Short mmCIF file of C-alpha atoms in Angstrom, two decimals:
data_model
loop_
_atom_site.label_atom_id
_atom_site.label_comp_id
_atom_site.label_asym_id
_atom_site.label_seq_id
_atom_site.Cartn_x
_atom_site.Cartn_y
_atom_site.Cartn_z
CA MET A 1 7.09 -11.99 59.32
CA ALA A 2 8.15 -8.35 59.73
CA THR A 3 5.36 -7.41 62.06
CA ALA A 4 5.90 -5.07 64.95
CA SER A 5 6.03 -6.25 68.55
CA SER A 6 2.35 -6.44 69.47
CA ALA A 7 0.43 -7.41 72.56
CA PHE A 8 -0.36 -10.92 73.73
CA LYS A 9 -2.04 -13.19 71.16
CA SER A 10 -4.38 -16.02 71.85
CA ARG A 11 -3.70 -19.53 70.71
CA GLU A 12 -6.15 -19.22 67.84
CA ASP A 13 -4.63 -15.94 66.62
CA HIS A 14 -1.17 -17.43 66.83
CA ARG A 15 -2.26 -20.44 64.77
CA LYS A 16 -3.78 -18.17 62.13
CA GLN A 17 -0.58 -16.12 62.01
CA LEU A 18 1.48 -19.26 61.39
CA GLU A 19 -0.88 -20.42 58.64
CA LEU A 20 -0.64 -17.01 56.99
CA GLU A 21 3.15 -17.10 57.10
CA GLU A 22 3.20 -20.58 55.53
CA ALA A 23 0.83 -19.41 52.80
CA ARG A 24 3.06 -16.40 52.08
CA LYS A 25 6.12 -18.66 51.83
CA ALA A 26 4.28 -20.97 49.44
CA GLY A 27 3.12 -18.04 47.33
CA LEU A 28 -0.58 -18.58 48.03
CA ALA A 29 -1.00 -15.28 49.89
CA PRO A 30 0.38 -11.83 48.97
CA ALA A 31 3.55 -10.69 50.71
CA GLU A 32 3.42 -8.30 53.63
CA LEU A 33 4.03 -4.58 52.92
CA ASP A 34 6.15 -2.21 54.99
CA GLU A 35 5.60 1.47 55.75
CA ASP A 36 6.86 2.54 52.32
CA GLY A 37 4.62 0.07 50.49
CA LYS A 38 7.45 -2.32 49.59
CA GLU A 39 6.98 -6.06 49.81
CA ILE A 40 8.78 -7.94 52.59
CA ASN A 41 10.37 -11.25 51.72
CA PRO A 42 8.42 -13.92 53.69
CA HIS A 43 11.55 -16.14 53.93
CA ILE A 44 13.39 -13.64 56.14
CA PRO A 45 13.86 -15.24 59.59
CA GLN A 46 11.88 -13.87 62.48
CA TYR A 47 14.95 -12.88 64.50
CA MET A 48 15.90 -10.55 61.63
CA SER A 49 12.46 -9.22 60.75
CA SER A 50 11.21 -8.56 64.30
CA ALA A 51 11.99 -5.02 65.42
CA PRO A 52 13.40 -4.46 68.94
CA TRP A 53 10.92 -3.40 71.58
CA TYR A 54 12.66 -0.08 72.28
CA LEU A 55 11.95 1.17 68.72
CA ASN A 56 8.19 1.10 69.38
CA ALA A 57 7.43 0.01 65.81
CA GLU A 58 3.67 0.05 65.16
CA ARG A 59 3.72 -1.25 61.59
CA PRO A 60 5.81 -3.96 59.92
CA SER A 61 9.07 -2.60 58.59
CA LEU A 62 12.70 -3.50 57.96
CA LYS A 63 14.10 -0.07 58.76
CA HIS A 64 15.78 -1.41 61.90
CA GLN A 65 18.05 -3.48 59.63
CA ARG A 66 19.21 -0.44 57.67
CA ASN A 67 21.90 2.03 58.68
CA TRP A 68 19.79 4.70 60.32
CA LYS A 69 22.84 6.64 61.57
CA THR A 70 23.79 7.96 58.12
CA ASP A 71 24.58 11.66 57.89
CA ALA A 72 23.59 13.73 54.87
CA ASN A 73 26.75 15.83 55.22
CA TYR A 74 28.96 12.92 54.21
CA THR A 75 30.34 13.16 50.71
CA LYS A 76 32.65 11.30 48.35
CA ASP A 77 33.99 14.36 46.54
CA TRP A 78 37.72 15.14 46.37
CA TYR A 79 39.96 18.16 46.17
CA ASP A 80 40.38 20.16 42.96
CA ARG A 81 44.12 19.84 42.55
CA GLY A 82 45.81 22.92 41.16
CA LYS A 83 42.65 25.02 41.26
CA LYS A 84 43.32 28.73 41.71
CA VAL A 85 40.82 31.16 43.26
CA PHE A 86 42.09 34.75 43.22
CA GLN A 87 45.25 36.47 42.06
CA ALA A 88 46.12 39.80 43.64
CA ASP A 89 48.02 42.67 42.01
CA LYS A 90 50.07 43.67 45.04
CA TYR A 91 51.35 42.14 48.23
CA ARG A 92 48.84 41.73 51.07
CA LYS A 93 49.61 41.71 54.74
CA GLY A 94 49.83 38.19 56.16
CA ALA A 95 50.50 36.58 52.77
CA CYS A 96 53.49 34.39 51.88
CA THR A 97 56.66 36.49 51.79
CA ASN A 98 58.04 34.38 48.93
CA CYS A 99 55.19 34.15 46.39
CA GLY A 100 52.52 36.46 47.84
CA ALA A 101 49.65 33.91 48.16
CA MET A 102 47.34 34.20 51.18
CA THR A 103 46.65 30.48 51.57
CA HIS A 104 50.06 29.53 53.03
CA ASP A 105 53.14 31.01 54.66
CA ALA A 106 56.78 31.08 53.56
CA LYS A 107 57.57 27.88 55.43
CA MET A 108 54.91 25.88 53.53
CA CYS A 109 55.50 27.55 50.15
CA MET A 110 56.12 25.14 47.25
CA ASP A 111 57.46 27.73 44.77
CA ARG A 112 61.12 28.27 44.02
CA PRO A 113 62.75 30.46 46.68
CA ARG A 114 63.18 33.90 45.17
CA LYS A 115 66.18 36.11 45.69
CA LEU A 116 63.81 38.91 46.72
CA GLY A 117 60.38 37.81 47.82
CA ALA A 118 57.07 39.23 46.67
CA LYS A 119 56.86 41.13 49.93
CA TYR A 120 59.77 43.34 48.87
CA THR A 121 59.37 43.42 45.06
CA ASN A 122 55.55 43.54 44.96
CA LYS A 123 55.70 41.72 41.60
CA PHE A 124 54.63 38.34 40.25
CA ILE A 125 52.09 37.71 43.00
CA ALA A 126 51.02 34.01 42.96
CA PRO A 127 47.29 33.23 42.95
CA ASP A 128 45.57 31.76 46.01
CA GLU A 129 44.89 28.02 46.12
CA LYS A 130 41.41 26.62 46.55
CA ILE A 131 41.05 25.32 50.13
CA GLU A 132 38.36 22.67 50.66
CA THR A 133 37.26 20.60 53.64
CA PHE A 134 35.27 17.37 53.32
CA GLU A 135 33.62 15.15 55.87
CA LEU A 136 34.03 11.71 54.35
CA ASP A 137 31.99 8.71 55.40
CA PHE A 138 33.36 5.27 56.29
CA ASP A 139 33.71 4.14 52.67
CA GLY A 140 35.06 7.47 51.49
CA LYS A 141 37.97 7.37 53.93
CA ARG A 142 38.99 3.90 52.73
CA ASP A 143 38.43 4.38 48.97
CA ARG A 144 41.79 3.96 47.21
CA TRP A 145 40.53 5.49 43.98
CA ASN A 146 38.71 8.45 45.50
CA GLY A 147 39.69 11.53 43.52
CA TYR A 148 41.32 9.55 40.70
CA ASP A 149 41.04 11.16 37.29
CA ALA A 150 40.38 8.42 34.73
CA SER A 151 41.38 10.73 31.87
CA THR A 152 45.01 10.55 33.02
CA TYR A 153 45.18 6.89 32.00
CA SER A 154 45.27 8.00 28.39
CA ARG A 155 48.88 9.05 29.03
CA VAL A 156 49.78 5.47 29.91
CA ILE A 157 48.11 4.23 26.70
CA ASP A 158 49.94 6.84 24.66
CA SER A 159 53.32 5.83 26.13
CA TYR A 160 52.74 2.16 25.20
CA GLU A 161 51.61 3.12 21.70
CA MET A 162 54.71 5.24 21.22
CA ARG A 163 56.91 2.35 22.33
CA ASP A 164 55.23 -0.06 19.91
CA GLU A 165 55.54 2.45 17.08
CA ALA A 166 59.25 2.88 17.77
CA ARG A 167 59.73 -0.88 17.81
CA ARG A 168 57.96 -1.34 14.48
CA LYS A 169 59.99 1.49 12.97
CA TYR A 170 63.25 -0.07 14.19
CA GLN A 171 62.31 -3.52 12.83
CA LYS A 172 61.38 -1.99 9.47
CA GLU A 173 64.77 -0.30 9.28
CA GLN A 174 66.51 -3.59 10.06
CA GLN A 175 64.58 -5.35 7.29
CA LEU A 176 65.48 -2.68 4.74
CA LYS A 177 69.11 -2.85 5.81
CA LYS A 178 69.23 -6.62 5.30
CA LEU A 179 67.57 -6.32 1.89
CA GLU A 180 70.26 -3.88 0.81
CA GLU A 181 72.99 -6.25 2.02
CA LYS A 182 71.33 -9.10 0.11
CA ASN A 183 71.19 -7.14 -3.12
CA SER A 184 74.82 -6.14 -2.76
CA SER A 185 76.02 -9.71 -2.21
CA LEU A 186 74.48 -11.52 -5.20
CA GLN A 187 77.86 -12.92 -6.18
CA LEU A 188 77.98 -15.14 -3.06
CA PRO A 189 77.49 -18.95 -3.46
CA ALA A 190 74.03 -20.42 -3.47
CA ASP A 191 74.49 -22.19 -0.13
CA LYS A 192 75.18 -18.91 1.59
CA ASP A 193 72.13 -17.45 -0.10
CA SER A 194 70.00 -20.25 1.25
CA ASP A 195 71.38 -19.65 4.74
CA GLU A 196 70.56 -16.00 4.48
CA ASP A 197 67.05 -16.87 3.30
CA GLU A 198 66.54 -18.94 6.36
CA ASP A 199 67.82 -16.15 8.56
CA GLU A 200 65.48 -13.77 6.82
CA ASP A 201 62.57 -16.07 7.45
CA LYS A 202 63.46 -16.21 11.12
CA ASP A 203 63.76 -12.46 11.29
CA GLY A 204 60.51 -12.10 9.50
CA GLY A 205 58.88 -14.21 12.13
CA GLU A 206 59.95 -11.69 14.77
CA VAL A 207 58.02 -8.90 13.09
CA ASP A 208 54.68 -10.12 14.27
CA GLU A 209 54.90 -11.40 17.85
CA ALA A 210 51.47 -12.97 17.65
CA LYS A 211 52.64 -15.45 14.97
CA VAL A 212 54.95 -18.35 15.73
CA ASP A 213 56.63 -20.41 13.03
CA GLU A 214 55.61 -24.07 13.11
CA SER A 215 59.22 -25.14 12.41
CA GLN A 216 60.27 -23.52 15.66
CA GLN A 217 57.64 -25.45 17.60
CA MET A 218 59.34 -28.68 18.51
CA ASP A 219 57.06 -30.35 21.00
CA PHE A 220 55.86 -27.45 23.10
CA ALA A 221 54.70 -23.98 22.29
CA LYS A 222 56.97 -21.33 23.75
CA VAL A 223 54.89 -18.38 24.92
CA GLU A 224 56.45 -15.27 26.43
CA LYS A 225 54.47 -14.17 29.49
CA ARG A 226 55.04 -12.06 32.54
CA VAL A 227 55.14 -14.18 35.68
CA ARG A 228 53.96 -12.66 38.98
CA THR A 229 54.58 -9.08 37.97
CA THR A 230 51.98 -7.71 40.40
CA GLY A 231 53.82 -6.46 43.44
CA GLY A 232 57.30 -6.64 41.94
CA GLY A 233 57.70 -10.07 40.35
CA SER A 234 59.97 -11.18 37.55
CA THR A 235 59.50 -11.85 33.87
CA GLY A 236 60.15 -15.26 32.45
CA THR A 237 59.25 -17.84 29.84
CA VAL A 238 56.32 -20.14 30.45
CA ARG A 239 56.05 -23.22 28.25
CA ASN A 240 52.60 -24.39 27.42
CA LEU A 241 52.85 -28.10 28.17
CA ARG A 242 49.79 -29.02 26.10
CA ILE A 243 49.78 -28.87 22.36
CA ARG A 244 46.65 -27.14 21.11
CA GLU A 245 46.03 -29.91 18.59
CA ASP A 246 45.56 -32.50 21.34
CA THR A 247 42.07 -33.52 22.33
CA ALA A 248 40.89 -32.16 25.67
CA LYS A 249 40.73 -34.83 28.34
CA TYR A 250 37.04 -34.23 29.02
CA LEU A 251 36.35 -35.05 25.33
CA LEU A 252 38.17 -38.40 25.32
CA ASN A 253 35.11 -40.25 26.63
CA LEU A 254 31.70 -38.61 26.28
CA ASP A 255 29.96 -41.23 28.38
CA VAL A 256 28.14 -39.68 31.33
CA ASN A 257 29.20 -42.52 33.64
CA SER A 258 32.87 -42.28 32.70
CA ALA A 259 35.60 -40.56 34.71
CA TYR A 260 34.47 -37.39 36.48
CA TYR A 261 35.91 -34.09 35.26
CA ASP A 262 36.07 -31.19 37.72
CA PRO A 263 35.85 -27.96 35.70
CA LYS A 264 36.96 -25.78 38.62
CA THR A 265 40.31 -27.46 39.13
CA ARG A 266 40.47 -28.92 35.56
CA SER A 267 41.27 -32.32 37.02
CA MET A 268 40.19 -35.81 36.05
CA ARG A 269 41.51 -38.34 38.55
CA GLU A 270 40.39 -41.58 36.91
CA ASP A 271 41.34 -42.93 33.51
CA PRO A 272 38.71 -41.90 30.93
CA LEU A 273 39.59 -44.89 28.68
CA PRO A 274 40.49 -47.77 31.00
CA ASP A 275 39.84 -50.51 28.39
CA SER A 276 41.97 -49.07 25.58
CA ASN A 277 45.52 -50.07 24.75
CA PRO A 278 47.92 -48.46 27.27
CA ASN A 279 50.60 -48.07 24.58
CA GLU A 280 48.32 -45.84 22.52
CA LYS A 281 47.09 -43.63 25.36
CA PHE A 282 48.77 -40.33 26.11
CA TYR A 283 46.56 -39.58 29.15
CA GLU A 284 45.71 -42.05 31.92
CA GLY A 285 44.17 -39.74 34.50
CA ASP A 286 45.68 -37.44 37.10
CA ASN A 287 46.18 -40.34 39.51
CA GLN A 288 49.15 -41.52 37.45
CA ASN A 289 51.09 -38.52 38.76
CA ARG A 290 50.81 -39.95 42.27
CA THR A 291 52.77 -43.04 41.29
CA SER A 292 55.40 -41.40 39.09
CA GLY A 293 58.29 -39.03 39.56
CA GLN A 294 59.11 -37.96 43.10
CA ALA A 295 55.58 -38.46 44.44
CA GLN A 296 56.51 -41.83 45.94
CA GLU A 297 59.61 -40.39 47.59
CA PHE A 298 57.55 -37.60 49.13
CA LYS A 299 55.02 -40.16 50.35
CA GLN A 300 57.75 -42.22 52.01
CA LEU A 301 59.14 -39.06 53.59
CA ASN A 302 55.72 -38.27 55.06
CA ILE A 303 55.30 -41.78 56.44
CA HIS A 304 58.78 -41.72 58.00
CA ALA A 305 58.07 -38.36 59.68
CA TRP A 306 54.78 -39.64 61.14
CA GLU A 307 56.28 -42.87 62.45
CA ALA A 308 59.29 -41.07 63.94
CA PHE A 309 57.02 -38.54 65.68
CA GLU A 310 54.90 -41.36 67.15
CA LYS A 311 58.07 -42.98 68.55
CA GLY A 312 59.05 -39.82 70.40
CA GLN A 313 61.38 -38.00 68.01
CA ASP A 314 60.96 -34.25 67.58
CA ILE A 315 60.41 -34.18 63.81
CA HIS A 316 57.79 -32.38 61.72
CA LEU A 317 57.78 -32.28 57.92
CA GLN A 318 55.95 -28.96 57.60
CA ALA A 319 57.75 -27.16 60.44
CA ALA A 320 61.30 -28.35 59.59
CA PRO A 321 61.34 -29.96 56.12
CA SER A 322 65.14 -29.88 55.79
CA GLN A 323 65.59 -31.67 59.10
CA ALA A 324 62.96 -34.27 58.19
CA GLU A 325 64.60 -34.98 54.82
CA LEU A 326 68.06 -35.26 56.40
CA LEU A 327 66.82 -37.71 59.02
CA HIS A 328 65.05 -39.72 56.32
CA ARG A 329 68.29 -39.97 54.32
CA GLU A 330 70.21 -41.13 57.40
CA PHE A 331 67.47 -43.66 58.08
CA LYS A 332 67.70 -45.07 54.54
CA VAL A 333 71.50 -45.33 54.76
CA LYS A 334 71.32 -47.17 58.09
CA LYS A 335 68.53 -49.41 56.78
CA ASP A 336 70.53 -50.37 53.68
CA LYS A 337 73.61 -51.00 55.79
CA LEU A 338 71.68 -53.22 58.20
CA LYS A 339 70.06 -55.07 55.31
CA THR A 340 73.45 -55.68 53.69
CA GLN A 341 74.94 -56.86 56.99
CA THR A 342 72.04 -59.25 57.61
CA LYS A 343 72.37 -60.65 54.10
CA GLN A 344 76.10 -61.15 54.57
CA ASP A 345 75.56 -62.93 57.91
CA ILE A 346 73.05 -65.31 56.32
CA MET A 347 75.43 -66.04 53.46
CA ASP A 348 78.29 -66.66 55.88
CA THR A 349 76.12 -69.04 57.91
CA TYR A 350 74.30 -70.97 55.18
CA GLY A 351 76.39 -70.22 52.11
CA ASN A 352 75.52 -68.59 48.84
CA ALA A 353 73.85 -70.80 46.25
CA ALA A 354 74.47 -68.23 43.52
CA SER A 355 78.24 -68.19 44.04
CA GLY A 356 80.70 -70.39 42.21
CA ASP A 357 81.74 -72.35 45.34
CA MET A 358 80.20 -75.79 45.07
CA PRO A 359 79.29 -77.64 48.27
CA PRO A 360 80.75 -81.14 48.88
CA MET A 361 79.39 -83.93 46.74
CA GLU A 362 78.36 -85.86 49.86
CA LEU A 363 75.91 -83.09 50.68
CA LEU A 364 74.66 -82.79 47.10
CA LEU A 365 74.05 -86.52 46.67
CA GLY A 366 73.08 -87.20 50.28
CA GLN A 367 75.57 -90.13 50.50
CA THR A 368 78.52 -90.67 52.84
CA GLU A 369 80.79 -93.59 53.76
CA HIS A 370 80.15 -93.10 57.45
CA GLN A 371 78.73 -96.34 58.99
CA VAL A 372 75.85 -96.09 61.43
CA GLU A 373 74.27 -99.02 63.26
CA TYR A 374 70.59 -99.10 64.18
CA ASP A 375 68.50 -101.47 66.32
CA ARG A 376 65.14 -102.96 65.41
CA ALA A 377 63.29 -99.93 66.82
CA GLY A 378 65.31 -97.56 64.60
CA ARG A 379 67.44 -96.13 67.40
CA ILE A 380 71.08 -95.38 66.69
CA ILE A 381 73.40 -97.80 68.49
CA LYS A 382 76.81 -96.73 67.19
CA GLY A 383 78.31 -94.51 64.59
CA GLN A 384 76.50 -91.21 65.08
CA GLU A 385 76.41 -89.18 68.22
CA LYS A 386 73.34 -87.23 69.13
CA ALA A 387 73.56 -83.67 67.89
CA VAL A 388 73.29 -81.10 70.61
CA PRO A 389 70.92 -78.32 69.58
CA LYS A 390 72.37 -74.84 69.71
CA SER A 391 70.57 -71.90 71.23
CA LYS A 392 70.38 -68.33 69.97
CA TYR A 393 73.04 -67.27 72.46
CA GLU A 394 76.78 -67.41 71.85
CA GLU A 395 78.31 -70.75 72.78
CA ASP A 396 81.87 -71.85 73.61
CA VAL A 397 83.13 -68.30 74.02
CA PHE A 398 86.08 -68.43 76.43
CA ILE A 399 87.40 -65.27 78.08
CA ASN A 400 90.35 -64.44 80.34
CA ASN A 401 92.34 -67.56 79.41
CA HIS A 402 89.57 -69.91 80.61
CA THR A 403 89.07 -73.25 78.88
CA THR A 404 85.46 -73.65 80.06
CA VAL A 405 82.51 -71.30 80.26
CA TRP A 406 81.22 -69.71 83.41
CA GLY A 407 78.55 -71.96 84.88
CA SER A 408 80.31 -75.21 84.10
CA TRP A 409 81.04 -75.83 87.80
CA TRP A 410 78.69 -75.81 90.79
CA LYS A 411 79.59 -75.93 94.46
CA ASP A 412 78.00 -74.63 97.65
CA HIS A 413 75.11 -73.00 95.76
CA GLN A 414 77.50 -71.03 93.54
CA TRP A 415 78.35 -71.17 89.84
CA GLY A 416 81.92 -70.97 88.60
CA TYR A 417 84.55 -72.13 86.12
CA LYS A 418 85.43 -75.82 86.01
CA CYS A 419 88.94 -75.22 84.70
CA CYS A 420 90.14 -73.24 87.72
CA LYS A 421 87.19 -73.68 90.15
CA GLN A 422 86.71 -69.92 90.66
CA PHE A 423 83.36 -68.32 91.43
CA ILE A 424 84.14 -64.79 90.23
CA ARG A 425 82.91 -64.37 86.65
CA ASN A 426 85.47 -61.79 85.49
CA SER A 427 88.41 -63.56 87.13
CA TYR A 428 91.54 -64.64 85.26
CA CYS A 429 92.11 -68.37 84.88
CA THR A 430 94.95 -69.78 87.05
CA GLY A 431 94.61 -73.41 86.02
CA GLN A 432 95.70 -76.32 88.23
CA ALA A 433 98.01 -74.06 90.25
CA GLY A 434 95.06 -72.00 91.32
CA ILE A 435 93.14 -75.11 92.32
CA ASP A 436 96.07 -76.33 94.47
CA ALA A 437 96.49 -72.93 96.08
CA ALA A 438 92.77 -72.75 96.86
CA GLU A 439 92.79 -76.22 98.42
CA ALA A 440 95.85 -75.38 100.54
CA SER A 441 94.23 -72.18 101.71
CA ALA A 442 91.05 -74.06 102.56
CA ASP A 443 93.04 -76.69 104.55
CA LEU A 444 94.88 -73.99 106.46
CA MET A 445 91.65 -72.21 107.26
CA ARG A 446 90.06 -75.44 108.38
CA ALA A 447 93.01 -76.18 110.73
CA ASN A 448 92.83 -72.68 112.23
CA ILE A 449 89.12 -73.06 112.88
CA GLU A 450 89.62 -76.43 114.61
CA ARG A 451 92.39 -75.04 116.80
CA LYS A 452 90.27 -72.07 117.78
CA GLU A 453 87.35 -74.32 118.67
CA ALA A 454 89.61 -76.51 120.82
CA ILE A 455 90.87 -73.47 122.73
CA GLU A 456 87.36 -72.20 123.33
CA ASP A 457 86.15 -75.59 124.61
CA LYS A 458 88.91 -75.84 127.34
CA PRO A 459 87.76 -74.19 130.67
CA GLN A 460 90.03 -71.50 132.07
CA ALA A 461 91.32 -71.72 135.69
CA LYS A 462 89.82 -69.04 137.92
CA GLU A 463 91.89 -67.47 140.70
CA GLU A 464 90.13 -66.49 143.92
CA LYS A 465 90.92 -62.91 144.71
CA ASN A 466 89.59 -60.64 147.36
CA LEU A 467 88.23 -58.02 145.08
CA ALA A 468 87.13 -54.64 146.21
CA THR A 469 83.64 -53.31 145.67
CA TRP A 470 82.61 -51.96 142.32
CA GLY A 471 83.64 -48.49 141.34
CA SER A 472 86.94 -48.53 143.31
CA GLU A 473 90.42 -48.38 141.93
CA VAL A 474 92.45 -51.06 143.73
CA ALA A 475 95.62 -52.77 142.66
CA ASP A 476 95.22 -56.19 141.15
CA ASP A 477 97.77 -57.85 143.54
CA LEU A 478 96.11 -56.53 146.70
CA VAL A 479 95.20 -59.23 149.30
CA LEU A 480 93.15 -58.20 152.36
CA ASP A 481 93.19 -59.83 155.78
CA LYS A 482 89.73 -61.08 156.61
CA LYS A 483 90.08 -60.64 160.39
CA LYS A 484 91.33 -57.08 160.06
CA LEU A 485 88.57 -56.34 157.53
CA LYS A 486 85.95 -57.56 160.03
CA ASP A 487 87.33 -55.29 162.78
CA ALA A 488 87.41 -52.39 160.36
CA LEU A 489 83.78 -52.92 159.48
CA LYS A 490 82.81 -52.80 163.15
CA LYS A 491 84.67 -49.54 163.61
CA GLU A 492 82.97 -48.10 160.55
CA ASP A 493 79.55 -49.03 161.97
CA GLU A 494 80.33 -47.26 165.27
CA ARG A 495 81.48 -44.17 163.39
CA LEU A 496 78.30 -44.05 161.36
CA ARG A 497 76.20 -44.34 164.52
CA GLU A 498 78.05 -41.44 166.10
CA GLU A 499 77.41 -39.33 163.01
CA LYS A 500 73.70 -40.04 163.19
CA ASP A 501 73.45 -39.28 166.89
CA GLU A 502 75.96 -36.74 168.24
CA ARG A 503 74.87 -37.40 171.85
CA LYS A 504 76.73 -40.71 171.82
CA ARG A 505 80.00 -39.06 170.88
CA LYS A 506 82.54 -39.09 173.78
CA TYR A 507 84.48 -36.09 174.94
CA ASN A 508 87.87 -37.61 174.79
CA VAL A 509 88.08 -38.82 171.22
CA THR A 510 91.36 -39.80 169.72
CA TYR A 511 91.81 -40.26 166.02
CA SER A 512 94.68 -41.89 164.30
CA ASN A 513 95.93 -40.65 160.96
CA GLU A 514 97.04 -44.07 159.90
CA VAL A 515 94.58 -45.67 157.45
CA THR A 516 95.07 -49.26 156.46
CA GLN A 517 93.85 -51.00 153.36
CA GLU A 518 91.23 -52.84 155.45
CA ASP A 519 89.90 -49.50 156.80
CA MET A 520 89.69 -48.10 153.29
CA GLU A 521 87.87 -51.20 152.09
CA ALA A 522 85.44 -51.00 155.03
CA TYR A 523 84.77 -47.33 154.22
CA ARG A 524 84.07 -48.18 150.56
CA MET A 525 81.76 -51.02 151.52
CA LYS A 526 79.73 -48.89 153.94
CA LYS A 527 79.64 -45.82 151.77
CA VAL A 528 76.24 -44.98 150.27
CA HIS A 529 76.35 -44.71 146.51
CA PHE A 530 73.69 -42.32 145.27
CA ASP A 531 73.52 -44.04 141.90
CA ASP A 532 72.93 -47.40 143.53
CA PRO A 533 69.29 -48.53 143.13
CA MET A 534 69.56 -50.53 146.39
CA LYS A 535 70.79 -47.64 148.57
CA GLU A 536 67.52 -47.39 150.48
CA PHE A 537 67.89 -50.93 151.71
CA LEU A 538 71.42 -50.24 152.99
CA LYS A 539 70.21 -47.52 155.37
CA SER A 540 67.84 -49.75 157.19
#
């Protein structure tokens, strides 16, 4: 598998190579060896075992999978803390002015500031520190415990041992003190002695923390443990909810085909003894926890959140659990209120059989004194009117002082009220007075319409007036003389001909300043109107 990239192989060579690889995987052929003589696992995939072409590998090897960029200069050593190298006898130039060491200056000096430094006193010269430089590799830079001295942990062990020794010494002193008090109080009654004996037994139980008195174990064993102390937790008491004398749940039924026990999660969902008496069982499987306690409430809360989200409400149990729980509570309150209201409506409509109010005896016995007559076909002739079925809508609800419902009257393709014959639905009932007023108004309107039609049918007398031409402003009472108008038209024609041809104009022309109404009318009639569509015909 880990062969180098070779030249082209024929089909037969390729088939032989595949057969050899299958034999190596099956263990029938020896494994392939690399450059160092180590065996290569035949199950390594080809994309991992094949070396890239740019490495020019001639023999099978797995060196291309190793870290070939490692540097021999990398180390995992650490600094020698507090190591001193050389201690001079007198101050040297360039050394620390405070302590006299050459490895740092006065600004970086960690010694106590002297009143007069070593530069001026030339005494108590501090030794030089050991300065080291390391080139750490990738793991060395990220090693938390690099340079840790394991021998320093003995100090931690010693501190705990000293604390335990002091505790035992203190408890021993307390016991001796109580024994002295007991010996000095022998004259006390026997009942007080018995109480002190019990107190002594309890105190004696505190000497050894590993032992717990069986009388103090009620139903559960109280074990003092530290809870989540890593990273700054808190200490507390953890009760062991299982008594050690109880049988483990995986030992209740040793049948292989019984309930499955998961050792990783220590859970057994099904009941290991389903056929035994339920009153004698103390364990019925972990599934019983899903139907007890607040598991059902949490399940209902989940279902409500899903259904509300599907209906368009912005609710999410994991994102906003407080909001989801509040909405669920409001939903339950509204649901209970609606359920109570519906129940009350049904009881008001049909009665309550559980109440003390007894219905009439006629209804209980099914007998009445009401007489009903039937014909031979079984049809009711007299005595019982046909019951009108009621719809789901409200009936006989009268508003605005009406005595009938809207829609009880029909006229001229309009619905209205029969009591006042009004067509407006939200109108106020006026009764018979409104009907009379409406009829009087209708009669008056009808008379006005007939009078108007009679006036329109009568032809109007037309007066013949000599009207002027259109576009002129002439008094309405003007009456023109036809003979004078004819003479004026002739004069206007002669004037127009003279304007067209100036050769026909005479030398001695006399004009009169007096203009009559007939002359003005002739001028208007002969005048060419530029907006007139027939002006071209007038010129001809």
